[in-house]
PDB file of C-alpha atoms in Angstrom:
ATOM      1  CA  SER A1328     -18.380 -13.353 -10.308  1.00 94.00           C
ATOM      2  CA  PRO A1329     -15.001 -12.605 -12.032  1.00 95.00           C
ATOM      3  CA  LEU A1330     -16.522  -9.582 -13.808  1.00 97.00           C
ATOM      4  CA  LEU A1331     -17.539  -8.080 -10.581  1.00 98.00           C
ATOM      5  CA  MET A1332     -14.127  -8.707  -8.869  1.00 97.00           C
ATOM      6  CA  TYR A1333     -11.935  -7.476 -11.638  1.00 97.00           C
ATOM      7  CA  LEU A1334     -14.020  -4.262 -12.069  1.00 98.00           C
ATOM      8  CA  ALA A1335     -13.722  -3.597  -8.350  1.00 98.00           C
ATOM      9  CA  ALA A1336      -9.957  -4.348  -8.465  1.00 97.00           C
ATOM     10  CA  ALA A1337      -9.515  -2.127 -11.496  1.00 97.00           C
ATOM     11  CA  GLY A1338     -11.084   0.743  -9.520  1.00 96.00           C
ATOM     12  CA  VAL A1339     -14.224   1.334 -11.419  1.00 97.00           C
ATOM     13  CA  GLY A1340     -15.750   3.921  -9.215  1.00 95.00           C
ATOM     14  CA  ARG A1341     -19.466   2.952  -8.940  1.00 97.00           C
ATOM     15  CA  ILE A1342     -20.926  -0.612  -9.788  1.00 98.00           C
ATOM     16  CA  GLY A1343     -24.425  -1.663  -9.573  1.00 98.00           C
ATOM     17  CA  VAL A1344     -25.362  -5.285  -8.952  1.00 98.00           C
ATOM     18  CA  ILE A1345     -28.901  -6.641  -9.339  1.00 97.00           C
ATOM     19  CA  ASP A1346     -29.940 -10.238  -8.245  1.00 96.00           C
ATOM     20  CA  ASP A1347     -32.854 -11.479  -6.362  1.00 95.00           C
ATOM     21  CA  ASP A1348     -31.297 -14.724  -5.265  1.00 96.00           C
ATOM     22  CA  ARG A1349     -29.571 -16.079  -2.139  1.00 98.00           C
ATOM     23  CA  VAL A1350     -26.130 -17.981  -2.033  1.00 98.00           C
ATOM     24  CA  ASP A1351     -26.639 -21.730  -2.215  1.00 97.00           C
ATOM     25  CA  LEU A1352     -23.989 -24.403  -1.895  1.00 97.00           C
ATOM     26  CA  SER A1353     -24.746 -25.430  -5.505  1.00 94.00           C
ATOM     27  CA  ASN A1354     -23.568 -22.018  -6.660  1.00 94.00           C
ATOM     28  CA  LEU A1355     -20.075 -22.182  -5.291  1.00 96.00           C
ATOM     29  CA  GLN A1356     -18.444 -24.332  -8.020  1.00 94.00           C
ATOM     30  CA  ARG A1357     -18.993 -21.537 -10.544  1.00 94.00           C
ATOM     31  CA  GLN A1358     -19.881 -18.344  -8.714  1.00 95.00           C
ATOM     32  CA  VAL A1359     -16.487 -17.799  -7.008  1.00 96.00           C
ATOM     33  CA  ILE A1360     -17.272 -14.357  -5.625  1.00 97.00           C
ATOM     34  CA  HIS A1361     -19.115 -16.168  -2.927  1.00 97.00           C
ATOM     35  CA  ASP A1362     -17.987 -18.731  -0.304  1.00 97.00           C
ATOM     36  CA  THR A1363     -19.350 -21.235   2.267  1.00 97.00           C
ATOM     37  CA  ALA A1364     -19.700 -18.596   4.856  1.00 97.00           C
ATOM     38  CA  ALA A1365     -22.022 -16.579   2.537  1.00 98.00           C
ATOM     39  CA  ILE A1366     -24.524 -19.462   2.233  1.00 98.00           C
ATOM     40  CA  GLY A1367     -27.982 -18.177   2.843  1.00 98.00           C
ATOM     41  CA  ARG A1368     -26.951 -14.636   2.268  1.00 98.00           C
ATOM     42  CA  THR A1369     -28.346 -12.322  -0.551  1.00 98.00           C
ATOM     43  CA  LYS A1370     -26.063 -12.635  -3.456  1.00 98.00           C
ATOM     44  CA  VAL A1371     -25.945  -8.903  -3.950  1.00 98.00           C
ATOM     45  CA  ASP A1372     -24.759  -8.430  -0.341  1.00 98.00           C
ATOM     46  CA  SER A1373     -22.233 -11.221  -0.535  1.00 98.00           C
ATOM     47  CA  ALA A1374     -20.764  -9.822  -3.735  1.00 98.00           C
ATOM     48  CA  ALA A1375     -20.578  -6.373  -2.377  1.00 98.00           C
ATOM     49  CA  ALA A1376     -18.636  -7.679   0.692  1.00 98.00           C
ATOM     50  CA  ARG A1377     -16.006  -9.430  -1.558  1.00 98.00           C
ATOM     51  CA  MET A1378     -15.785  -6.352  -3.798  1.00 98.00           C
ATOM     52  CA  ALA A1379     -15.257  -3.922  -0.780  1.00 97.00           C
ATOM     53  CA  ALA A1380     -12.538  -6.389   0.457  1.00 97.00           C
ATOM     54  CA  LEU A1381     -10.779  -6.099  -2.884  1.00 97.00           C
ATOM     55  CA  ASN A1382     -11.145  -2.283  -3.103  1.00 97.00           C
ATOM     56  CA  PRO A1383     -12.987  -0.394  -0.257  1.00 97.00           C
ATOM     57  CA  GLU A1384     -12.998   2.832  -2.414  1.00 97.00           C
ATOM     58  CA  VAL A1385     -15.472   1.403  -5.026  1.00 97.00           C
ATOM     59  CA  ARG A1386     -18.955   2.294  -4.383  1.00 97.00           C
ATOM     60  CA  VAL A1387     -21.272  -0.869  -4.784  1.00 98.00           C
ATOM     61  CA  ASP A1388     -24.934  -0.188  -5.289  1.00 98.00           C
ATOM     62  CA  THR A1389     -26.966  -3.481  -4.303  1.00 98.00           C
ATOM     63  CA  HIS A1390     -30.416  -4.102  -5.839  1.00 97.00           C
ATOM     64  CA  ALA A1391     -31.759  -7.262  -4.240  1.00 97.00           C
ATOM     65  CA  ARG A1392     -34.655  -7.663  -6.570  1.00 95.00           C
ATOM     66  CA  ARG A1393     -35.724  -9.507  -9.764  1.00 94.00           C
ATOM     67  CA  LEU A1394     -34.894  -7.514 -12.896  1.00 95.00           C
ATOM     68  CA  SER A1395     -38.010  -6.495 -14.537  1.00 95.00           C
ATOM     69  CA  ALA A1396     -39.382  -3.742 -16.871  1.00 96.00           C
ATOM     70  CA  GLU A1397     -40.645  -1.715 -13.990  1.00 94.00           C
ATOM     71  CA  GLY A1398     -38.189   1.126 -13.176  1.00 95.00           C
ATOM     72  CA  LEU A1399     -35.421  -0.353 -15.301  1.00 97.00           C
ATOM     73  CA  LEU A1400     -35.009   2.678 -17.622  1.00 96.00           C
ATOM     74  CA  ASP A1401     -34.378   4.839 -14.552  1.00 96.00           C
ATOM     75  CA  LEU A1402     -32.173   2.359 -13.033  1.00 96.00           C
ATOM     76  CA  ILE A1403     -29.910   1.999 -16.116  1.00 96.00           C
ATOM     77  CA  GLY A1404     -29.862   5.729 -16.583  1.00 95.00           C
ATOM     78  CA  GLN A1405     -27.869   5.889 -13.438  1.00 96.00           C
ATOM     79  CA  TYR A1406     -24.881   4.109 -14.991  1.00 97.00           C
ATOM     80  CA  ASP A1407     -22.594   4.470 -18.064  1.00 96.00           C
ATOM     81  CA  LEU A1408     -23.078   1.056 -19.352  1.00 97.00           C
ATOM     82  CA  VAL A1409     -24.650  -2.249 -18.551  1.00 98.00           C
ATOM     83  CA  ALA A1410     -22.854  -5.790 -18.277  1.00 98.00           C
ATOM     84  CA  ASP A1411     -25.327  -8.628 -18.760  1.00 97.00           C
ATOM     85  CA  GLY A1412     -24.392 -12.040 -17.029  1.00 94.00           C
ATOM     86  CA  SER A1413     -28.044 -13.533 -16.833  1.00 94.00           C
ATOM     87  CA  ASP A1414     -28.894 -17.015 -17.416  1.00 89.00           C
ATOM     88  CA  ASN A1415     -32.153 -16.632 -19.392  1.00 91.00           C
ATOM     89  CA  PHE A1416     -33.399 -15.353 -22.584  1.00 92.00           C
ATOM     90  CA  ALA A1417     -36.126 -13.190 -21.032  1.00 93.00           C
ATOM     91  CA  THR A1418     -33.735 -11.052 -19.077  1.00 94.00           C
ATOM     92  CA  ARG A1419     -31.289 -10.691 -22.061  1.00 96.00           C
ATOM     93  CA  TYR A1420     -33.985  -9.512 -24.347  1.00 96.00           C
ATOM     94  CA  LEU A1421     -35.305  -7.066 -21.792  1.00 96.00           C
ATOM     95  CA  LEU A1422     -31.927  -5.725 -21.112  1.00 97.00           C
ATOM     96  CA  ASN A1423     -31.241  -5.306 -24.761  1.00 97.00           C
ATOM     97  CA  ASP A1424     -34.473  -3.319 -25.191  1.00 97.00           C
ATOM     98  CA  ALA A1425     -33.713  -1.196 -22.207  1.00 97.00           C
ATOM     99  CA  CYS A1426     -30.186  -0.288 -23.168  1.00 97.00           C
ATOM    100  CA  TYR A1427     -31.213   0.680 -26.636  1.00 97.00           C
ATOM    101  CA  LEU A1428     -34.184   3.003 -25.353  1.00 96.00           C
ATOM    102  CA  ALA A1429     -31.830   4.370 -22.689  1.00 96.00           C
ATOM    103  CA  ARG A1430     -28.860   4.799 -24.996  1.00 97.00           C
ATOM    104  CA  ARG A1431     -26.462   2.768 -22.985  1.00 97.00           C
ATOM    105  CA  PRO A1432     -23.903   0.278 -24.349  1.00 97.00           C
ATOM    106  CA  LEU A1433     -24.529  -3.372 -23.428  1.00 98.00           C
ATOM    107  CA  VAL A1434     -21.749  -5.842 -22.889  1.00 98.00           C
ATOM    108  CA  SER A1435     -23.396  -9.315 -22.968  1.00 98.00           C
ATOM    109  CA  ALA A1436     -21.850 -12.621 -22.064  1.00 97.00           C
ATOM    110  CA  ALA A1437     -23.768 -15.849 -22.087  1.00 96.00           C
ATOM    111  CA  ILE A1438     -22.799 -19.537 -21.249  1.00 95.00           C
ATOM    112  CA  MET A1439     -24.542 -22.908 -21.782  1.00 92.00           C
ATOM    113  CA  ARG A1440     -23.103 -26.317 -21.289  1.00 94.00           C
ATOM    114  CA  THR A1441     -19.517 -26.135 -22.677  1.00 96.00           C
ATOM    115  CA  ASP A1442     -19.988 -22.900 -24.944  1.00 97.00           C
ATOM    116  CA  GLY A1443     -19.854 -19.207 -24.277  1.00 97.00           C
ATOM    117  CA  GLN A1444     -20.506 -16.091 -26.440  1.00 97.00           C
ATOM    118  CA  LEU A1445     -19.742 -12.415 -25.905  1.00 98.00           C
ATOM    119  CA  ALA A1446     -20.759  -9.268 -27.765  1.00 98.00           C
ATOM    120  CA  THR A1447     -21.128  -5.631 -27.249  1.00 98.00           C
ATOM    121  CA  PHE A1448     -24.300  -3.985 -28.469  1.00 98.00           C
ATOM    122  CA  ARG A1449     -24.559  -0.149 -29.260  1.00 96.00           C
ATOM    123  CA  ALA A1450     -27.422  -0.195 -31.587  1.00 94.00           C
ATOM    124  CA  PHE A1451     -28.224   3.386 -30.664  1.00 93.00           C
ATOM    125  CA  GLU A1452     -25.117   4.577 -32.263  1.00 91.00           C
ATOM    126  CA  ARG A1453     -24.083   1.956 -34.693  1.00 80.00           C
ATOM    127  CA  GLY A1454     -24.037  -1.850 -35.258  1.00 88.00           C
ATOM    128  CA  PRO A1455     -26.863  -4.435 -34.343  1.00 97.00           C
ATOM    129  CA  CYS A1456     -28.761  -4.938 -31.205  1.00 97.00           C
ATOM    130  CA  TYR A1457     -29.305  -8.449 -29.464  1.00 98.00           C
ATOM    131  CA  ARG A1458     -32.472  -8.995 -31.520  1.00 97.00           C
ATOM    132  CA  CYS A1459     -30.819  -8.235 -34.853  1.00 97.00           C
ATOM    133  CA  VAL A1460     -28.207 -11.103 -34.084  1.00 97.00           C
ATOM    134  CA  PHE A1461     -30.594 -13.568 -32.401  1.00 95.00           C
ATOM    135  CA  GLY A1462     -34.123 -12.804 -33.806  1.00 94.00           C
ATOM    136  CA  PRO A1463     -37.316 -12.715 -31.848  1.00 92.00           C
ATOM    137  CA  GLN A1464     -37.286 -14.138 -28.250  1.00 90.00           C
ATOM    138  CA  PRO A1465     -37.510 -17.842 -28.090  1.00 85.00           C
ATOM    139  CA  THR A1466     -40.505 -19.470 -26.226  1.00 76.00           C
ATOM    140  CA  GLU A1467     -39.051 -22.890 -25.083  1.00 62.00           C
ATOM    141  CA  ALA A1468     -39.310 -23.531 -21.448  1.00 54.00           C
ATOM    142  CA  LYS A1469     -36.065 -25.139 -20.872  1.00 53.00           C
ATOM    143  CA  GLN A1470     -33.440 -22.338 -21.625  1.00 58.00           C
ATOM    144  CA  ALA A1471     -31.539 -21.456 -18.569  1.00 59.00           C
ATOM    145  CA  CYS A1472     -28.087 -22.791 -17.168  1.00 59.00           C
ATOM    146  CA  ALA A1473     -30.094 -24.362 -14.293  1.00 62.00           C
ATOM    147  CA  ASP A1474     -32.060 -26.374 -16.759  1.00 69.00           C
ATOM    148  CA  VAL A1475     -29.353 -27.501 -19.135  1.00 75.00           C
ATOM    149  CA  GLY A1476     -26.122 -27.394 -17.074  1.00 84.00           C
ATOM    150  CA  VAL A1477     -22.795 -25.537 -17.522  1.00 90.00           C
ATOM    151  CA  LEU A1478     -19.132 -26.368 -17.223  1.00 94.00           C
ATOM    152  CA  ALA A1479     -18.152 -24.838 -13.909  1.00 93.00           C
ATOM    153  CA  VAL A1480     -15.073 -22.789 -15.259  1.00 95.00           C
ATOM    154  CA  LEU A1481     -17.014 -21.216 -18.122  1.00 96.00           C
ATOM    155  CA  PRO A1482     -18.223 -18.191 -15.970  1.00 95.00           C
ATOM    156  CA  GLY A1483     -14.517 -17.547 -15.234  1.00 96.00           C
ATOM    157  CA  VAL A1484     -13.496 -17.595 -18.901  1.00 97.00           C
ATOM    158  CA  LEU A1485     -16.503 -15.386 -20.158  1.00 97.00           C
ATOM    159  CA  GLY A1486     -16.609 -13.273 -17.147  1.00 97.00           C
ATOM    160  CA  THR A1487     -12.895 -12.253 -17.475  1.00 97.00           C
ATOM    161  CA  LEU A1488     -13.354 -11.544 -21.180  1.00 98.00           C
ATOM    162  CA  GLN A1489     -16.479  -9.510 -20.395  1.00 98.00           C
ATOM    163  CA  ALA A1490     -14.498  -7.517 -17.740  1.00 98.00           C
ATOM    164  CA  THR A1491     -11.897  -6.885 -20.459  1.00 98.00           C
ATOM    165  CA  GLU A1492     -14.526  -5.533 -22.885  1.00 98.00           C
ATOM    166  CA  VAL A1493     -16.160  -3.341 -20.157  1.00 98.00           C
ATOM    167  CA  LEU A1494     -12.856  -1.602 -19.322  1.00 98.00           C
ATOM    168  CA  LYS A1495     -12.161  -1.083 -23.010  1.00 97.00           C
ATOM    169  CA  GLU A1496     -15.678   0.655 -23.249  1.00 97.00           C
ATOM    170  CA  ILE A1497     -14.921   2.735 -20.237  1.00 96.00           C
ATOM    171  CA  LEU A1498     -11.480   3.743 -21.344  1.00 96.00           C
ATOM    172  CA  GLY A1499     -12.297   4.085 -25.116  1.00 96.00           C
ATOM    173  CA  VAL A1500      -9.330   1.934 -26.180  1.00 97.00           C
ATOM    174  CA  GLY A1501      -8.895  -1.002 -28.389  1.00 95.00           C
ATOM    175  CA  ASP A1502     -11.326  -2.650 -30.922  1.00 95.00           C
ATOM    176  CA  GLY A1503     -14.516  -3.473 -29.093  1.00 94.00           C
ATOM    177  CA  LEU A1504     -16.997  -6.244 -29.971  1.00 96.00           C
ATOM    178  CA  THR A1505     -19.670  -4.012 -31.469  1.00 96.00           C
ATOM    179  CA  GLY A1506     -20.663  -5.698 -34.790  1.00 96.00           C
ATOM    180  CA  ARG A1507     -18.819  -8.911 -33.724  1.00 97.00           C
ATOM    181  CA  LEU A1508     -19.925 -12.104 -31.837  1.00 98.00           C
ATOM    182  CA  LEU A1509     -17.145 -13.923 -30.068  1.00 98.00           C
ATOM    183  CA  LEU A1510     -17.745 -17.655 -29.645  1.00 98.00           C
ATOM    184  CA  TYR A1511     -15.888 -19.880 -27.183  1.00 98.00           C
ATOM    185  CA  ASP A1512     -15.785 -23.783 -27.449  1.00 97.00           C
ATOM    186  CA  ALA A1513     -14.354 -25.196 -24.296  1.00 97.00           C
ATOM    187  CA  LEU A1514     -14.138 -28.634 -25.483  1.00 97.00           C
ATOM    188  CA  GLY A1515     -12.410 -27.732 -28.819  1.00 96.00           C
ATOM    189  CA  ALA A1516     -10.295 -25.024 -26.992  1.00 96.00           C
ATOM    190  CA  SER A1517     -11.037 -22.669 -29.916  1.00 97.00           C
ATOM    191  CA  PHE A1518     -12.364 -19.082 -30.345  1.00 98.00           C
ATOM    192  CA  ARG A1519     -14.432 -17.799 -33.338  1.00 97.00           C
ATOM    193  CA  SER A1520     -15.430 -14.258 -34.195  1.00 97.00           C
ATOM    194  CA  ILE A1521     -18.506 -13.751 -36.486  1.00 97.00           C
ATOM    195  CA  ALA A1522     -19.263 -10.346 -38.051  1.00 97.00           C
ATOM    196  CA  THR A1523     -22.911  -9.163 -37.243  1.00 97.00           C
ATOM    197  CA  ARG A1524     -25.033  -6.575 -38.798  1.00 96.00           C
ATOM    198  CA  PRO A1525     -28.150  -4.469 -38.069  1.00 96.00           C
ATOM    199  CA  ASP A1526     -31.339  -6.103 -39.266  1.00 97.00           C
ATOM    200  CA  PRO A1527     -33.544  -3.458 -41.054  1.00 96.00           C
ATOM    201  CA  ALA A1528     -36.598  -5.584 -40.153  1.00 96.00           C
ATOM    202  CA  CYS A1529     -35.572  -5.623 -36.387  1.00 96.00           C
ATOM    203  CA  ASP A1530     -38.601  -5.222 -34.107  1.00 95.00           C
ATOM    204  CA  LEU A1531     -36.478  -2.820 -31.791  1.00 96.00           C
ATOM    205  CA  CYS A1532     -34.074  -0.904 -33.914  1.00 96.00           C
ATOM    206  CA  GLY A1533     -35.151  -1.556 -37.461  1.00 95.00           C
ATOM    207  CA  GLU A1534     -36.742   0.806 -39.958  1.00 95.00           C
ATOM    208  CA  SER A1535     -40.276   0.188 -38.626  1.00 95.00           C
ATOM    209  CA  PRO A1536     -39.887  -0.705 -34.918  1.00 95.00           C
ATOM    210  CA  ARG A1537     -42.607  -2.470 -33.120  1.00 94.00           C
ATOM    211  CA  ILE A1538     -41.053  -2.108 -29.730  1.00 95.00           C
ATOM    212  CA  THR A1539     -41.055   1.585 -28.510  1.00 93.00           C
ATOM    213  CA  ALA A1540     -41.475   0.742 -24.677  1.00 94.00           C
ATOM    214  CA  LEU A1541     -40.336  -1.828 -22.250  1.00 93.00           C
ATOM    215  CA  ASP A1542     -42.406  -5.044 -21.882  1.00 85.00           C
ATOM    216  CA  ASP A1543     -41.344  -8.161 -19.770  1.00 77.00           C
ATOM    217  CA  ALA A1544     -43.114 -10.359 -22.439  1.00 73.00           C
ATOM    218  CA  ALA A1545     -41.750  -8.627 -25.575  1.00 74.00           C
TER     219      ALA A1545
END
């Protein structure tokens, strides 16, 4: 939510939003782009309306569907970079693979319980991809925020930091998070930055890649 609002307010000319869900009362404590009047509305339409209210000159493309491998490379190819705020590993890994194959930067933010993490992946140019840092996709069933919970303000903290990194990538200024993983501990009120490196054995961007096309189950 804060990512979208800050990018619209900053005047990013074209923003695509993809989500297949509708606004529910339980979303409002953390997804502040929506309000009670939007309950039952598709999230992409609700978000687009708020963004237009902030800056009517921004073009918002709404994609009211589940993100999947089908057509994803063509979709990503329409934009300069991708910002991932998904809540499950399957989507994060799929977006990582698609951005590598489409040669698009990926600014990835994730939250769970009281912790958050943020990184920028440009493995097609330099630095590691998501798989290099986190290894093969985990298979455990309970892995989304809806399953394990999240502190309501964490999307605000990580979303604002993510918007900062997106704007830096667009403007080509400052030191980005390629090759670094930023960790936030809300309970400890602390940040840590960890250096990351490409993995020569990575299934996607390593010396002998196994993944050469998109697959929802990869």
